[in-house]
Amino acid sequence: RAQLITLGIPHREKEILEETAQVRKDLGYPILVSPFAQYIVTQAVLNVMQGERYKTIPDEVKLYLKGHYGRLAGTPSPEVMARANVDYDPSERPGNRIAPAIPALKKRWGKGCSPEQLCLHAFYPPNLALGLKDGATEALRQGAELHPFRELFTYLRRQTNFSRVRTRFGNVELTISQ
């Protein structure tokens, strides 16, 4: 609703909700989790705003229709497939389209890196991965952006509704009393 207000179309919410149900049906009933829920609603908003169904189809919706994200839940409507100008190709496993990341991570962080540490480096920026790997001591050495205690202390200085706070991060402990 907030986004519809930002776009200046809160009065079209009911129309967009109805179109969302139609788009989901037309796409073969994809599961309504991220990112597919966003794709469906985006397509519905485009359809309503342009006054024509599937006049514009985002690339992400086309990739979905091609099977880029995996096997489709159901059969998309012939109209949407024709408008998207794509063919569904379930023959290739979606994971085959992604370059292997582990060899590059091992090259960058060393072969002695544990599988857990490699996963941290795969999912987090280096400064956060290092902090998570080595606990608070290493995180506090990484720079100002990784000072959780400083952030907590700054926040608590402005508060008046507590008498004592005690927290621990790795092997560092902080107690604040008023």
mmCIF file of C-alpha atoms in Angstrom:
data_model
loop_
_atom_site.group_PDB
_atom_site.id
_atom_site.type_symbol
_atom_site.label_atom_id
_atom_site.label_comp_id
_atom_site.label_asym_id
_atom_site.label_seq_id
_atom_site.Cartn_x
_atom_site.Cartn_y
_atom_site.Cartn_z
ATOM 1 C CA ARG A 1 0.000 0.000 0.000
ATOM 2 C CA ALA A 2 2.830 2.435 0.827
ATOM 3 C CA GLN A 3 4.348 1.818 -2.600
ATOM 4 C CA LEU A 4 1.007 2.478 -4.276
ATOM 5 C CA ILE A 5 0.799 5.779 -2.394
ATOM 6 C CA THR A 6 4.324 6.628 -3.550
ATOM 7 C CA LEU A 7 3.290 5.879 -7.132
ATOM 8 C CA GLY A 8 0.170 7.991 -6.665
ATOM 9 C CA ILE A 9 -2.222 5.109 -7.316
ATOM 10 C CA PRO A 10 -3.591 3.962 -3.943
ATOM 11 C CA HIS A 11 -7.096 4.136 -5.423
ATOM 12 C CA ARG A 12 -6.177 1.265 -7.790
ATOM 13 C CA GLU A 13 -5.279 -1.226 -5.058
ATOM 14 C CA LYS A 14 -8.343 -3.446 -5.585
ATOM 15 C CA GLU A 15 -7.722 -3.534 -9.337
ATOM 16 C CA ILE A 16 -4.065 -4.449 -8.793
ATOM 17 C CA LEU A 17 -4.974 -7.226 -6.334
ATOM 18 C CA GLU A 18 -7.415 -8.705 -8.841
ATOM 19 C CA GLU A 19 -4.791 -8.471 -11.591
ATOM 20 C CA THR A 20 -2.249 -10.138 -9.284
ATOM 21 C CA ALA A 21 -4.487 -13.220 -9.064
ATOM 22 C CA GLN A 22 -4.812 -13.279 -12.858
ATOM 23 C CA VAL A 23 -1.055 -12.906 -13.405
ATOM 24 C CA ARG A 24 -0.348 -15.750 -10.981
ATOM 25 C CA LYS A 25 -2.786 -17.958 -12.881
ATOM 26 C CA ASP A 26 -1.288 -16.926 -16.239
ATOM 27 C CA LEU A 27 2.234 -17.745 -15.016
ATOM 28 C CA GLY A 28 1.211 -21.247 -13.940
ATOM 29 C CA TYR A 29 0.713 -20.574 -10.227
ATOM 30 C CA PRO A 30 4.285 -19.946 -9.061
ATOM 31 C CA ILE A 31 4.918 -20.203 -5.342
ATOM 32 C CA LEU A 32 4.354 -16.880 -3.578
ATOM 33 C CA VAL A 33 7.759 -16.408 -1.958
ATOM 34 C CA SER A 34 10.605 -14.064 -2.848
ATOM 35 C CA PRO A 35 11.428 -13.274 -5.551
ATOM 36 C CA PHE A 36 8.380 -14.702 -7.380
ATOM 37 C CA ALA A 37 5.822 -12.780 -5.324
ATOM 38 C CA GLN A 38 7.554 -9.536 -6.316
ATOM 39 C CA TYR A 39 7.623 -10.568 -9.982
ATOM 40 C CA ILE A 40 3.896 -11.301 -9.946
ATOM 41 C CA VAL A 41 2.916 -8.035 -8.271
ATOM 42 C CA THR A 42 5.261 -6.016 -10.502
ATOM 43 C CA GLN A 43 3.690 -7.591 -13.580
ATOM 44 C CA ALA A 44 0.204 -6.884 -12.223
ATOM 45 C CA VAL A 45 1.050 -3.219 -11.601
ATOM 46 C CA LEU A 46 2.483 -2.908 -15.123
ATOM 47 C CA ASN A 47 -0.638 -4.485 -16.606
ATOM 48 C CA VAL A 48 -2.947 -2.137 -14.701
ATOM 49 C CA MET A 49 -0.879 0.995 -15.300
ATOM 50 C CA GLN A 50 -0.467 0.333 -19.030
ATOM 51 C CA GLY A 51 -4.075 -0.704 -19.496
ATOM 52 C CA GLU A 52 -3.004 -3.790 -21.408
ATOM 53 C CA ARG A 53 -2.064 -7.211 -20.145
ATOM 54 C CA TYR A 54 1.589 -8.147 -20.776
ATOM 55 C CA LYS A 55 2.405 -5.092 -22.901
ATOM 56 C CA THR A 56 5.667 -4.956 -20.945
ATOM 57 C CA ILE A 57 7.166 -8.073 -19.375
ATOM 58 C CA PRO A 58 10.197 -7.646 -17.087
ATOM 59 C CA ASP A 59 13.274 -9.741 -17.838
ATOM 60 C CA GLU A 60 12.892 -11.581 -14.518
ATOM 61 C CA VAL A 61 9.426 -12.800 -15.529
ATOM 62 C CA LYS A 62 10.799 -13.947 -18.896
ATOM 63 C CA LEU A 63 13.595 -15.834 -17.127
ATOM 64 C CA TYR A 64 11.002 -17.500 -14.901
ATOM 65 C CA LEU A 65 8.935 -18.520 -17.937
ATOM 66 C CA LYS A 66 12.048 -19.990 -19.603
ATOM 67 C CA GLY A 67 12.681 -22.180 -16.553
ATOM 68 C CA HIS A 68 15.745 -20.253 -15.435
ATOM 69 C CA TYR A 69 14.774 -20.618 -11.762
ATOM 70 C CA GLY A 70 13.792 -24.268 -12.030
ATOM 71 C CA ARG A 71 10.849 -26.375 -13.108
ATOM 72 C CA LEU A 72 7.627 -24.399 -13.392
ATOM 73 C CA ALA A 73 4.869 -25.182 -10.909
ATOM 74 C CA GLY A 74 2.242 -25.281 -13.648
ATOM 75 C CA THR A 75 1.707 -24.512 -17.303
ATOM 76 C CA PRO A 76 1.774 -20.803 -18.182
ATOM 77 C CA SER A 77 -0.976 -19.493 -20.441
ATOM 78 C CA PRO A 78 -0.228 -19.535 -24.184
ATOM 79 C CA GLU A 79 -0.957 -15.775 -24.274
ATOM 80 C CA VAL A 80 1.765 -14.902 -21.765
ATOM 81 C CA MET A 81 4.278 -17.246 -23.447
ATOM 82 C CA ALA A 82 3.566 -15.646 -26.828
ATOM 83 C CA ARG A 83 3.809 -12.113 -25.429
ATOM 84 C CA ALA A 84 7.067 -12.960 -23.637
ATOM 85 C CA ASN A 85 8.401 -14.553 -26.822
ATOM 86 C CA VAL A 86 10.145 -17.320 -24.867
ATOM 87 C CA ASP A 87 10.158 -21.098 -24.811
ATOM 88 C CA TYR A 88 10.205 -23.138 -21.620
ATOM 89 C CA ASP A 89 13.319 -25.308 -21.479
ATOM 90 C CA PRO A 90 13.317 -27.726 -18.542
ATOM 91 C CA SER A 91 16.229 -29.736 -19.968
ATOM 92 C CA GLU A 92 18.982 -27.876 -18.142
ATOM 93 C CA ARG A 93 19.371 -27.895 -14.390
ATOM 94 C CA PRO A 94 19.224 -24.232 -13.215
ATOM 95 C CA GLY A 95 22.304 -24.681 -11.036
ATOM 96 C CA ASN A 96 24.358 -25.435 -14.156
ATOM 97 C CA ARG A 97 23.962 -21.791 -15.206
ATOM 98 C CA ILE A 98 25.895 -20.536 -12.180
ATOM 99 C CA ALA A 99 29.684 -20.458 -12.241
ATOM 100 C CA PRO A 100 31.267 -22.524 -9.448
ATOM 101 C CA ALA A 101 32.187 -20.172 -6.596
ATOM 102 C CA ILE A 102 34.190 -22.442 -4.293
ATOM 103 C CA PRO A 103 37.383 -22.567 -6.421
ATOM 104 C CA ALA A 104 37.528 -18.758 -6.561
ATOM 105 C CA LEU A 105 36.899 -18.507 -2.818
ATOM 106 C CA LYS A 106 39.659 -21.042 -2.086
ATOM 107 C CA LYS A 107 42.035 -19.129 -4.339
ATOM 108 C CA ARG A 108 41.254 -15.831 -2.610
ATOM 109 C CA TRP A 109 41.107 -17.009 1.008
ATOM 110 C CA GLY A 110 43.517 -19.935 0.956
ATOM 111 C CA LYS A 111 43.079 -23.675 0.776
ATOM 112 C CA GLY A 112 43.359 -23.917 4.566
ATOM 113 C CA CYS A 113 40.036 -22.141 4.971
ATOM 114 C CA SER A 114 37.409 -24.432 6.525
ATOM 115 C CA PRO A 115 34.144 -25.153 4.669
ATOM 116 C CA GLU A 116 32.311 -23.021 7.246
ATOM 117 C CA GLN A 117 34.656 -20.090 6.664
ATOM 118 C CA LEU A 118 34.277 -20.436 2.882
ATOM 119 C CA CYS A 119 30.489 -20.269 3.306
ATOM 120 C CA LEU A 120 30.842 -17.097 5.358
ATOM 121 C CA HIS A 121 32.966 -15.567 2.595
ATOM 122 C CA ALA A 122 30.423 -16.664 -0.007
ATOM 123 C CA PHE A 123 27.495 -14.954 1.727
ATOM 124 C CA TYR A 124 29.000 -11.929 3.504
ATOM 125 C CA PRO A 125 31.325 -9.051 2.622
ATOM 126 C CA PRO A 126 34.922 -9.747 3.696
ATOM 127 C CA ASN A 127 34.849 -7.495 6.777
ATOM 128 C CA LEU A 128 31.701 -9.195 8.116
ATOM 129 C CA ALA A 129 32.870 -12.701 7.218
ATOM 130 C CA LEU A 130 36.103 -12.116 9.125
ATOM 131 C CA GLY A 131 34.189 -10.818 12.127
ATOM 132 C CA LEU A 132 31.861 -13.814 12.128
ATOM 133 C CA LYS A 133 34.746 -16.218 11.674
ATOM 134 C CA ASP A 134 36.998 -14.972 14.420
ATOM 135 C CA GLY A 135 34.547 -13.527 16.907
ATOM 136 C CA ALA A 136 34.421 -10.114 18.475
ATOM 137 C CA THR A 137 38.150 -9.530 18.778
ATOM 138 C CA GLU A 138 38.720 -9.708 15.021
ATOM 139 C CA ALA A 139 35.518 -7.799 14.266
ATOM 140 C CA LEU A 140 36.579 -4.943 16.518
ATOM 141 C CA ARG A 141 39.921 -4.748 14.684
ATOM 142 C CA GLN A 142 38.234 -4.402 11.287
ATOM 143 C CA GLY A 143 37.268 -0.740 11.503
ATOM 144 C CA ALA A 144 34.628 1.682 12.662
ATOM 145 C CA GLU A 145 31.809 0.056 10.722
ATOM 146 C CA LEU A 146 32.124 -3.087 12.831
ATOM 147 C CA HIS A 147 31.874 -1.741 16.354
ATOM 148 C CA PRO A 148 28.655 -3.249 17.696
ATOM 149 C CA PHE A 149 29.423 -2.083 21.227
ATOM 150 C CA ARG A 150 29.992 1.485 20.098
ATOM 151 C CA GLU A 151 26.655 1.417 18.277
ATOM 152 C CA LEU A 152 24.913 -0.069 21.310
ATOM 153 C CA PHE A 153 26.545 2.410 23.693
ATOM 154 C CA THR A 154 25.598 5.375 21.464
ATOM 155 C CA TYR A 155 22.008 4.131 21.351
ATOM 156 C CA LEU A 156 21.781 3.479 25.093
ATOM 157 C CA ARG A 157 23.193 6.916 26.010
ATOM 158 C CA ARG A 158 20.057 8.418 24.473
ATOM 159 C CA GLN A 159 17.692 6.077 26.331
ATOM 160 C CA THR A 160 16.256 6.662 29.791
ATOM 161 C CA ASN A 161 14.023 3.630 30.259
ATOM 162 C CA PHE A 162 16.537 1.094 31.587
ATOM 163 C CA SER A 163 18.595 0.632 34.730
ATOM 164 C CA ARG A 164 21.147 -1.928 33.564
ATOM 165 C CA VAL A 165 22.152 -3.613 30.301
ATOM 166 C CA ARG A 166 24.619 -6.466 30.037
ATOM 167 C CA THR A 167 25.713 -8.028 26.757
ATOM 168 C CA ARG A 168 28.476 -10.242 25.444
ATOM 169 C CA PHE A 169 29.951 -10.439 21.939
ATOM 170 C CA GLY A 170 32.536 -13.202 21.574
ATOM 171 C CA ASN A 171 34.938 -12.837 24.493
ATOM 172 C CA VAL A 172 34.100 -9.157 25.109
ATOM 173 C CA GLU A 173 31.488 -8.239 27.714
ATOM 174 C CA LEU A 174 29.794 -4.884 28.305
ATOM 175 C CA THR A 175 27.686 -3.815 31.292
ATOM 176 C CA ILE A 176 26.038 -0.387 31.423
ATOM 177 C CA SER A 177 24.156 0.922 34.453
ATOM 178 C CA GLN A 178 22.320 4.194 34.994
#
